[in-house]
Coordinates of C-alpha atoms and ligand atoms in Angstrom, one line a residue:
X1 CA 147.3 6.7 105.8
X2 CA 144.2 8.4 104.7
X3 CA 142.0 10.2 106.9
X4 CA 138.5 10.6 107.3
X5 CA 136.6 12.9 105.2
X6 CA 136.5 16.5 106.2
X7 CA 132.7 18.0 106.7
X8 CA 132.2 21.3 107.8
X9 CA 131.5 21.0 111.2
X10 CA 134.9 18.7 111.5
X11 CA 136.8 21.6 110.0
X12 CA 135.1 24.4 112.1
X13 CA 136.0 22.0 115.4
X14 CA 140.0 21.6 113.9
X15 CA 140.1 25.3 114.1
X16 CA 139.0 24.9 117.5
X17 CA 141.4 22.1 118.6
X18 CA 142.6 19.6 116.8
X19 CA 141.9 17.2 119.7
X20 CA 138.4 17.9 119.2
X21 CA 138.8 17.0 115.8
X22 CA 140.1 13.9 116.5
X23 CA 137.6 12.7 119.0
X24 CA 134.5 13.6 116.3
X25 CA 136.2 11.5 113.7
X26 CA 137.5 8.8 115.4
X27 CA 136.1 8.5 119.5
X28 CA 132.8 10.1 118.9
X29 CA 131.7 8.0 121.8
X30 CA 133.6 10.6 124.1
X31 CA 131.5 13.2 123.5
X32 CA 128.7 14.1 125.7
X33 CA 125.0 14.7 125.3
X34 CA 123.7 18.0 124.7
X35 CA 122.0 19.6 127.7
X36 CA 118.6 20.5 127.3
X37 CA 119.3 24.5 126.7
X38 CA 122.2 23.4 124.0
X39 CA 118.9 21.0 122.6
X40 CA 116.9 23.9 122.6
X41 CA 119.7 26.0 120.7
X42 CA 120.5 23.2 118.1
X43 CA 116.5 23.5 117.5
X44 CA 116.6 26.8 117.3
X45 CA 119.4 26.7 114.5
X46 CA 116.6 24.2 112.5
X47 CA 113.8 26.4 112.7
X48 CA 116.1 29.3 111.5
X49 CA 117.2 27.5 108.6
X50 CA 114.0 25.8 107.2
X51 CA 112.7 29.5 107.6
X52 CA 115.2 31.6 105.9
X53 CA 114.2 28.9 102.5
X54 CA 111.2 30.7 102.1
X55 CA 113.1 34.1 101.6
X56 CA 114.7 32.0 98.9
X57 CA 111.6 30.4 97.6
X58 CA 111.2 27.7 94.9
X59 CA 114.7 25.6 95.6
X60 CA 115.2 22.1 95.9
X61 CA 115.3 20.6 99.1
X62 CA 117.9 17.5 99.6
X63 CA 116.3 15.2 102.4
X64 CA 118.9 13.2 102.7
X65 CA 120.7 13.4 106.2
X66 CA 123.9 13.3 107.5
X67 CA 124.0 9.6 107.7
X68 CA 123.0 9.4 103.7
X69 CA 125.8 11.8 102.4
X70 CA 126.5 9.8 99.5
X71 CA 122.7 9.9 98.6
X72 CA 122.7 13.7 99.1
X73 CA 125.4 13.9 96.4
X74 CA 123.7 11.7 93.8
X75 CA 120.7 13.7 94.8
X76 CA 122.3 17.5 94.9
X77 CA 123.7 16.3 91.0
X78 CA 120.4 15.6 89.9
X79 CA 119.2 18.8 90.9
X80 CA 121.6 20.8 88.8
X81 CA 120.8 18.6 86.6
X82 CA 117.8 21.2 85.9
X83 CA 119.3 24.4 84.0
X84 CA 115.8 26.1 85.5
X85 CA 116.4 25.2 89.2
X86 CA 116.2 29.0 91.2
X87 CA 118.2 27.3 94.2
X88 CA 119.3 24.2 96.5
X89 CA 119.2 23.9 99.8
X90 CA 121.0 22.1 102.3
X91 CA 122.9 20.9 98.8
X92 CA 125.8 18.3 99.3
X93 CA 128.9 19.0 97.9
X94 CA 132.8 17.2 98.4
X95 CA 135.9 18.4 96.8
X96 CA 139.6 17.9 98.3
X97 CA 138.1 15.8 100.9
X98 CA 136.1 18.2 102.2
X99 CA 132.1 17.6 102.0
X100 CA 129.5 20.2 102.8
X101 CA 126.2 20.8 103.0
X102 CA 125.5 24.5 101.6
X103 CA 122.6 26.1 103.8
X104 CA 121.7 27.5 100.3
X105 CA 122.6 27.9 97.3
X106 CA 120.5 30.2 95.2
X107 CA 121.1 30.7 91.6
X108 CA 121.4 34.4 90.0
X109 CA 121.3 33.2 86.1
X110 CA 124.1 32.9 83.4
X111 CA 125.5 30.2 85.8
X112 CA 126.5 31.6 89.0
X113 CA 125.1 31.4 91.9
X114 CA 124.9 33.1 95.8
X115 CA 126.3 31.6 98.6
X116 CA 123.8 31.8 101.9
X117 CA 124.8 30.4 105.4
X118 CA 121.9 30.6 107.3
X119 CA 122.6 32.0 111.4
X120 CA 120.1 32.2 113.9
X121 CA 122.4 34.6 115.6
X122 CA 122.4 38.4 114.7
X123 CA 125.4 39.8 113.5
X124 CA 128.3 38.1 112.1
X125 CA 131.5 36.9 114.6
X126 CA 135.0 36.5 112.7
X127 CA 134.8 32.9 113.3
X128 CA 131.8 32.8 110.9
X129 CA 133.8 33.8 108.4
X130 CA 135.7 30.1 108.3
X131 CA 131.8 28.7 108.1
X132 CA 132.0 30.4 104.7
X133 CA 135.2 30.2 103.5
X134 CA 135.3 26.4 103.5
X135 CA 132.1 25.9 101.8
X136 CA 133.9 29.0 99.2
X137 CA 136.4 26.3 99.1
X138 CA 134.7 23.4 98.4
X139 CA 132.3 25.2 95.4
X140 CA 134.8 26.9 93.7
X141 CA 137.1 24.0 93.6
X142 CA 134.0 22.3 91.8
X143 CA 133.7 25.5 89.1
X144 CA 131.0 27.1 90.3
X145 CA 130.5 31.0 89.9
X146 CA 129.8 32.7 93.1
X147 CA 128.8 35.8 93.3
X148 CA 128.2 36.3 96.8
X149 CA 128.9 34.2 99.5
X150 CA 127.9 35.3 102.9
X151 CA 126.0 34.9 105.9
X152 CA 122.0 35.4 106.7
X153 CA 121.4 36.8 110.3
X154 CA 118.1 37.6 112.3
X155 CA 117.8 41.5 112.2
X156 CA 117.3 42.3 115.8
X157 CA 115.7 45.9 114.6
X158 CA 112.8 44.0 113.2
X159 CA 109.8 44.3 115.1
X160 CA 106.8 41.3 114.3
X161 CA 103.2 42.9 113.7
X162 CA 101.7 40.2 115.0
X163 CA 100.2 39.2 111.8
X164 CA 102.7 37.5 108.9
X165 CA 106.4 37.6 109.2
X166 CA 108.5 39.9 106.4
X167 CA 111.3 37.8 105.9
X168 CA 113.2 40.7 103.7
X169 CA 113.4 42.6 107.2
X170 CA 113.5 39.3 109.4
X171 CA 116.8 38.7 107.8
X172 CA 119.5 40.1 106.8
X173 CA 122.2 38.9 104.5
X174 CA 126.6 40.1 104.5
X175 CA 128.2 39.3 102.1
X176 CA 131.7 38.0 103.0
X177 CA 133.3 37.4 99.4
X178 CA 136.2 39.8 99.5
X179 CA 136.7 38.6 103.1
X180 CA 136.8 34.8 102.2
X181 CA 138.9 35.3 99.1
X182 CA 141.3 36.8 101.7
X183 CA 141.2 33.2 103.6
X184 CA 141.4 31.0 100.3
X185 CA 145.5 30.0 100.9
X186 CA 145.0 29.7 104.7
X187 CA 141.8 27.7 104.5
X188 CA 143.5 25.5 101.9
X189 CA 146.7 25.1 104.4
X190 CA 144.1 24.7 107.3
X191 CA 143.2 21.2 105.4
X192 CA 146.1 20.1 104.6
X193 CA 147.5 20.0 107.9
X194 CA 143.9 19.1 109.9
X195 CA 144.1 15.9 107.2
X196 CA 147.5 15.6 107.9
X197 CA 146.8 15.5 111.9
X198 CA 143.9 13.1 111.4
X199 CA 146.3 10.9 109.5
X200 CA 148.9 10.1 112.3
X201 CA 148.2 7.0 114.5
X202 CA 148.1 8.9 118.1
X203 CA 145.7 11.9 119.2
X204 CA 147.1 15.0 118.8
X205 CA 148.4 16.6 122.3
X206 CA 146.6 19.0 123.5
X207 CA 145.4 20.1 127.2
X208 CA 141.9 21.5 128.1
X209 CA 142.0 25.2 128.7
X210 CA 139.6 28.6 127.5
X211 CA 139.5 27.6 124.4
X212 CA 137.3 24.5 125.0
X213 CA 134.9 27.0 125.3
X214 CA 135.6 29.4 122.6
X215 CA 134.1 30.0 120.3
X216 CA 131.8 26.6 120.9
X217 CA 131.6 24.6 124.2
X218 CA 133.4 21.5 122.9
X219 CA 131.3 18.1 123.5
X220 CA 134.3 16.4 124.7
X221 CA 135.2 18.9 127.9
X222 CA 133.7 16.6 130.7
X223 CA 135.9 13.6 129.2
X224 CA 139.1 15.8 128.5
X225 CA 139.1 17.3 132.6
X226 CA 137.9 14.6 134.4
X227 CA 141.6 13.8 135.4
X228 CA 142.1 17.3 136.1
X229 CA 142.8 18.5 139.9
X230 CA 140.4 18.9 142.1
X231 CA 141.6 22.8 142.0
X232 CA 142.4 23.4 138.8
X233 CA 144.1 26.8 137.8
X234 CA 140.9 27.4 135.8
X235 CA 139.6 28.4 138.7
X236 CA 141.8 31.6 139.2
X237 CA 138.3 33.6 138.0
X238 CA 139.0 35.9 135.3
X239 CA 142.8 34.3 134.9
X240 CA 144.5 35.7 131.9
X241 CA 145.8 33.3 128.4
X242 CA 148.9 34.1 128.6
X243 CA 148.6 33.3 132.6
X244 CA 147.7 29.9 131.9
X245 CA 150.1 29.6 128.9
X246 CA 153.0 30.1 131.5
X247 CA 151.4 28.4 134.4
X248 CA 150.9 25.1 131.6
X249 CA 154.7 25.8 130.2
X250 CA 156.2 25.5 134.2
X251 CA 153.9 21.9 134.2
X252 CA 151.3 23.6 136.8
X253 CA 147.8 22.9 136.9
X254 CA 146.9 22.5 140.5
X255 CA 146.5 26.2 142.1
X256 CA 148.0 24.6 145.4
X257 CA 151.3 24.4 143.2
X258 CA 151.5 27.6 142.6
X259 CA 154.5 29.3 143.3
X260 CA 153.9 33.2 145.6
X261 CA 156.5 34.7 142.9
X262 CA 153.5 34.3 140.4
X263 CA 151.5 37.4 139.6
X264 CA 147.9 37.1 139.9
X265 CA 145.3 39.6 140.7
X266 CA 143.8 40.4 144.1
X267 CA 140.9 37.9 143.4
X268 CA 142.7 35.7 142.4
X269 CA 145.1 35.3 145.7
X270 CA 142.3 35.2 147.4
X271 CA 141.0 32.3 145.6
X272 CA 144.2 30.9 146.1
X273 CA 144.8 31.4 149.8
X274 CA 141.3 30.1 150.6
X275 CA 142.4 26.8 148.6
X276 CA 145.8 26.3 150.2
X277 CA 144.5 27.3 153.9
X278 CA 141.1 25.0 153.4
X279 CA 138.7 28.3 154.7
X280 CA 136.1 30.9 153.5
X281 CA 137.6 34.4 152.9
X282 CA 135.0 37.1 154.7
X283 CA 135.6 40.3 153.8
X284 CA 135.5 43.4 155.8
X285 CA 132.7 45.1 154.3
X286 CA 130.4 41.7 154.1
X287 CA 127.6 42.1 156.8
X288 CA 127.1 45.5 156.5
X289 CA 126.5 45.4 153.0
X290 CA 124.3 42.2 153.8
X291 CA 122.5 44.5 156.1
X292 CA 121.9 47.6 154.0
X293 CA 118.2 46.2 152.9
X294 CA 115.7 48.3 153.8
X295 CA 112.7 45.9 155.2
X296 CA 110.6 43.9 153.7
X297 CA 113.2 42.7 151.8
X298 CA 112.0 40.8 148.4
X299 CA 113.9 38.1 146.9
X300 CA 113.2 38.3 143.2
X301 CA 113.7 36.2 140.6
X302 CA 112.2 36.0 136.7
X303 CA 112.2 33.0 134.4
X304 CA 112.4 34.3 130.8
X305 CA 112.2 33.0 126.8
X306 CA 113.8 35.3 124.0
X307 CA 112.5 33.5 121.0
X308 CA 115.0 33.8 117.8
X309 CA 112.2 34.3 115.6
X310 CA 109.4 36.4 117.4
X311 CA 106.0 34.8 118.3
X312 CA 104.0 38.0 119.1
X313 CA 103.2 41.4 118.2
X314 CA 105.6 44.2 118.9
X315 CA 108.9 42.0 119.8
X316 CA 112.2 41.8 117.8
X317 CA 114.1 38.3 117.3
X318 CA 115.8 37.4 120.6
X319 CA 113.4 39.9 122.5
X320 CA 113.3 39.3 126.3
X321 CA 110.1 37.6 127.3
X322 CA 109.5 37.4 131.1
X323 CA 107.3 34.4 131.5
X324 CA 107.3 34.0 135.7
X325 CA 108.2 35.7 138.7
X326 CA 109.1 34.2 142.4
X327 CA 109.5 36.7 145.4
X328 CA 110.5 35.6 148.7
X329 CA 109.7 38.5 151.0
X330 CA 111.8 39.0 154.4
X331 CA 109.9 40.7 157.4
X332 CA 112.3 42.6 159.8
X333 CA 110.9 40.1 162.5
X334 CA 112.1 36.8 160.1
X335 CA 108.4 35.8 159.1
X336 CA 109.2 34.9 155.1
X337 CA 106.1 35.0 152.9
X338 CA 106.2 34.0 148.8
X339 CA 104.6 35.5 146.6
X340 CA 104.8 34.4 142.4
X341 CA 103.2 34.3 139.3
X342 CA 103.6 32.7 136.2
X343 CA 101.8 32.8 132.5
X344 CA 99.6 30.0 131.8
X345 CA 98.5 30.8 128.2
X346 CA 100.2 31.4 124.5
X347 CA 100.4 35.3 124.7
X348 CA 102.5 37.9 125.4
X349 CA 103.0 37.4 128.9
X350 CA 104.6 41.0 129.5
X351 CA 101.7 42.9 130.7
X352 CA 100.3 40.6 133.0
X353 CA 103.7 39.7 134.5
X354 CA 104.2 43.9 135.2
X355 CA 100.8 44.4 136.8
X356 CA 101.3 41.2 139.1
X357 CA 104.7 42.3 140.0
X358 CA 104.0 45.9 141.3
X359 CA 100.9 44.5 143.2
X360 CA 103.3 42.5 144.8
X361 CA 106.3 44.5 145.5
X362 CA 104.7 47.9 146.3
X363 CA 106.7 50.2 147.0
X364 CA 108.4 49.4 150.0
X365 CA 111.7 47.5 150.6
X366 CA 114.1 46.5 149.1
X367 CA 114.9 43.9 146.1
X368 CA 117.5 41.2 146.2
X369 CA 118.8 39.7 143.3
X370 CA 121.6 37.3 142.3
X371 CA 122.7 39.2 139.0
X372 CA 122.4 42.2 136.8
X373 CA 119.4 40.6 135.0
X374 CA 116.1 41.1 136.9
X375 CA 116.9 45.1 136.6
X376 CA 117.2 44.4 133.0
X377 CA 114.2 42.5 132.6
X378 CA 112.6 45.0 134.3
X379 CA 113.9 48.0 132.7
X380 CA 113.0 46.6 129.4
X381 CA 109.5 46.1 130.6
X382 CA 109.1 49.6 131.5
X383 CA 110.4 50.6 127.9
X384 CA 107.6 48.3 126.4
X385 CA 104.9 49.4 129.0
X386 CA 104.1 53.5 129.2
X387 CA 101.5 52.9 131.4
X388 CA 104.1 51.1 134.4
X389 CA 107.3 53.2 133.3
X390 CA 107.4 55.2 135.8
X391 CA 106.2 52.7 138.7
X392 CA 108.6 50.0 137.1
X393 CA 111.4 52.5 136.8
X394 CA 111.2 53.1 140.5
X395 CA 112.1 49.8 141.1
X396 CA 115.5 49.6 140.3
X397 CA 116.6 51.9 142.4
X398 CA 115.5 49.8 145.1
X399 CA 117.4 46.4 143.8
X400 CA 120.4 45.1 145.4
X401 CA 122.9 43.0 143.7
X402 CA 123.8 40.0 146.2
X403 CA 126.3 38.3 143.7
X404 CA 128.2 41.7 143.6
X405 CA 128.3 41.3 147.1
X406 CA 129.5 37.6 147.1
X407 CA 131.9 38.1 144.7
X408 CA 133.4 40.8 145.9
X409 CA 133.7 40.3 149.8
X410 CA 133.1 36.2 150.3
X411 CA 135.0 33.1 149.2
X412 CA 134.6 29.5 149.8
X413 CA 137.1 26.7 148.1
X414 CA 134.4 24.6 147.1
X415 CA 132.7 27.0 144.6
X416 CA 135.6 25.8 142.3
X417 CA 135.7 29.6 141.1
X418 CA 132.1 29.6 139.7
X419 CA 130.0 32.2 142.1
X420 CA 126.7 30.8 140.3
X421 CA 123.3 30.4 142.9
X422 CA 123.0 26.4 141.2
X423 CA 127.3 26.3 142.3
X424 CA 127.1 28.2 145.7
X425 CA 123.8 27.4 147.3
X426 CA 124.7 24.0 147.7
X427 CA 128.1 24.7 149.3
X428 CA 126.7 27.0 151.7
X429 CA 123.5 24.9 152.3
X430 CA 123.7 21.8 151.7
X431 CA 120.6 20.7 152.6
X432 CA 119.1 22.4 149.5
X433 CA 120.4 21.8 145.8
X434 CA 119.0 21.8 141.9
X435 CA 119.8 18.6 141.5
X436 CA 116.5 16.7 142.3
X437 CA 114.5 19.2 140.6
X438 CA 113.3 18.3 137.2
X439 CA 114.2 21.6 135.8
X440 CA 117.6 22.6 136.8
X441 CA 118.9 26.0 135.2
X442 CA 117.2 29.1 132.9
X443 CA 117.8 28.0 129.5
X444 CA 115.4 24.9 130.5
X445 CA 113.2 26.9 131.9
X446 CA 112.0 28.6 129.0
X447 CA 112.3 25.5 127.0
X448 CA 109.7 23.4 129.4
X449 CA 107.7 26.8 129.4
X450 CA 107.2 26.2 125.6
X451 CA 106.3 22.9 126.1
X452 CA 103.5 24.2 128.3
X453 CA 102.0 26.4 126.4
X454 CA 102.3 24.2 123.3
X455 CA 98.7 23.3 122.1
X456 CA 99.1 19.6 121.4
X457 CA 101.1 19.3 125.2
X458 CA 98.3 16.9 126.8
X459 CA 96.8 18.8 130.0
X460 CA 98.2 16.6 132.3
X461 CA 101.7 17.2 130.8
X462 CA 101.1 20.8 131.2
X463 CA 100.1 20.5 134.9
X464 CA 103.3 18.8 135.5
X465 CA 105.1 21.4 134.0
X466 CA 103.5 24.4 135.2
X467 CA 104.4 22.7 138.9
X468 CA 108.1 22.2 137.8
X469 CA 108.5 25.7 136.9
X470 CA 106.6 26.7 140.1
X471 CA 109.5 24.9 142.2
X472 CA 112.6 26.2 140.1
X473 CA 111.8 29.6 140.2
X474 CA 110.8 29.4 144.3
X475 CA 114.1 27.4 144.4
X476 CA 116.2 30.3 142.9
X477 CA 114.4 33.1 145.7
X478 CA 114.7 30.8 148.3
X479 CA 118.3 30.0 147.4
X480 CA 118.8 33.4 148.0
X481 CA 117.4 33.8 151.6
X482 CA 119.4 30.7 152.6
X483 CA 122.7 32.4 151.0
X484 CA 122.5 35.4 152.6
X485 CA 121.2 33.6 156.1
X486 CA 124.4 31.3 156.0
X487 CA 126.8 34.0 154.9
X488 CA 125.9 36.8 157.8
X489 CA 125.9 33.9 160.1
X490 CA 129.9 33.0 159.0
X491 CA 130.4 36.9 159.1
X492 CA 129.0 37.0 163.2
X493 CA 131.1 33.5 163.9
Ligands
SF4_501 S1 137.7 19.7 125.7 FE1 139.2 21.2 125.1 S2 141.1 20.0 124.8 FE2 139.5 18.5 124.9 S3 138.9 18.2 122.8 FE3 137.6 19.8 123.5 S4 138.6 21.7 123.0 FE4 140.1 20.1 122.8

């Protein structure tokens, strides 16, 4: 039997797991949809890529999509039809049953051309190097010269001046040659056996595990572990590979069936324990480290974007933008008060978001926050703002890490071994969750954010927004009152 044609993306998701493989080629209708943040990163990867042409300028685009691949061919051969054509991109390109689409494909005379894979990341990962050595593949097979073959990144050391983008500094380009030449026999045995697989009547076997999420969250997870046990050994946090290699050899995947002989880490057993007995684990050290604050105690929370290619003056690709701030502030006699503030306009919201914050934490108290990431936010606004350094530096040696806390000194069976706010907050109190708000984690955040500052967004749309983003951010510092209420409560009973 004859299996489907190879593309890329199949390939890349065969290395993966050749389950996954299977499903895109032949139970597509498996998959799930993209959430909103993976949307936003998809989109992302577009405006990279259309970008990165213009440091190539003058090559032929091939419009046709995905759907159209025959189309692309005819049209990619007519293009080098022209001996004067200084590049292709998004050229389409079969050979052993393999078809690609080359980001770009620039020429460098006498024949022979370079290679590009565009990435909106910013340095290369070794499991790029399989994005480039299948395309090397597929091109060489066909006789073309290639002098270089590598990847284009965003340079995160360039810094926009606000006026008109240098794409020679934007980017930066590795060239991976030597490295793919390395790969040619593997890659080429990598083929033959994913064609082979996809050949055979019956899905490969092949059980959910870390790798469903490395290096790419796979499409098909929620399908693949919905039969999975309620406490699945994936929920040992921080479980080892070979752990679950052993634990999957012995036929285990329920952490209730795990046998006492089995080493695990202290975590771990505790994780355990609190699943086989049914009850929360409080830890010694709990309430007094809940009652360390030092009065009023703010519950702070930012909302951020970190756009791949920079948008205003003085930022680097994948610089932090805090958009919004929520604080929840805690009086020793229990009155809670909210303060927040959030950017209505297309600028660079940094200043305002500084000068807003320090009115409103002063210098009193201390600061509550789920997660190492509002004292980065905030140290890297006192590295971009002389003027609050020293004011914003002060902060964060007032901030208190409440998921440290958690993690270290509380357990409940239900968190299912994530200690996120959107996992615990509605174990803990369940009359408050994420689900019934319209925005529901981060990366949507700062995707609905866009939306709101987006000229042609109509007004009303905007309003709607701005409100949305109001109650996700309150959510998160409220979350965190109610967390720490509930958990000193189970520490007194
Ligand atoms: S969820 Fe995991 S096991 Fe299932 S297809 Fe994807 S990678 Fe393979």
């Amino acid at each position: 039997m004859t299996g489907p044609l190879l593309s890329k993306s199949r390939f890349l998701a065969g290395l993966q797991c050749p389950l996954r493989l299977w499903y895109s080629c032949y139970e597509q209708e498996l998959a799930s949809e993209p959430t909103p943040a993976q949307q936003a990163l998809f989109d992302t990867g577009h405006q990279v890529g259309e970008l990165a042409r213009d440091r190539y300028p003058g090559g032929v685009l091939i419009e046709e999509d995905h759907l159209h691949q025959e189309d692309a061919l005819r049209s990619t051969r007519g293009a080098l039809k022209s001996s004067r054509v200084p590049g292709i991109y998004e050229g389409a390109f079969t050979f052993d049953g393999v078809l690609i689409r080359a980001d770009i494909l620039g020429s460098v005379g006498d024949g022979a051309w370079n290679l590009v894979e565009v990435k909106s990341g910013t340095g290369v990962k070794e499991y790029n190097l399989y994005d480039v050595a299948i395309q090397y593949h597929v091109l060489s097979g066909l006789g073309f010269e290639l002098k270089q073959a590598g990847i284009l990144n965003l340079n995160k050391e360039y810094v926009y001046d606000g006026r008109k983008l240098d794409l020679e500094a934007l980017f930066k380009f590795t060239d991976l040659k030597e490295e793919v030449l390395e790969l040619r026999e593997e890659v080429a045995a990598k083929i033959r056996n994913l064609k082979a697989m996809l050949g055979q009547t019956t899905p490969p076997a092949k059980d959910p595990s870390r790798h469903c999420r490395n290096p790419y969250d796979c499409d098909f997870y929620d399908h693949c572990t919905k039969n999975m046990p309620v406490h699945w050994v994936l929920e040992l946090s921080g479980i080892r590979e070979d752990r679950l290699g052993q634990l999957a050899a012995m036929g285990i995947a329920d952490i209730r069936d795990i046998p006492d002989s089995f080493p695990l880490s202290a975590l771990q057993i505790r994780i355990m324990e609190c699943v086989i007995n049914e009850t929360d684990y409080v830890g010694p050290e709990l309430k007094s480290s809940l009652t360390e604050y030092e009065y009023p105690i703010h519950f702070l929370d930012f909302e951020t974007i970190a756009p791949a290619i920079p948008r205003y003056a003085n930022t680097r690709p994948y610089q932090m933008l805090p958009f919004q701030w929520s604080d929840h502030v805690l009086s020793k006699d229990d009155t809670l008060t909210h303060n927040e503030y959030l950017c209505h306009e297309d600028r660079d919201p940094r200043e305002r978001v500084a000068q807003t914050l320090l009115e409103a934490l002063g210098d009193r108290g201390s600061i509550c926050t789920y997660g190492n990431y509002e004292k980065r936010v905030i140290s890297e606004l006192a590295d971009h703002l002389p003027h609050y350094r020293d004011r914003l530096q002060a902060l964060l040696s007032r901030c208190h890490d409440l998921l440290v806390k958690i993690r270290r000194d509380y357990y409940h069976p239900e968190f299912h071994g994530s200690f996120s706010i959107k996992n615990v907050l509605p174990v803990l109190v369940p009359s408050m969750s994420y689900e019934n708000l319209p925005i529901q984690e981060g990366g949507q955040a700062g995707v609905e954010y866009l939306r709101m500052i987006a000229p042609d967004t109509p007004s009303d749309e905007k309003e709607r927004i701005r409100r949305d983003l109001l109650d996700y951010c309150r959510q998160d510092t409220l979350a965190m009152v109610r967390i720490r209420e509930e958990i000193l409560k189970r520490c007194r009973g």
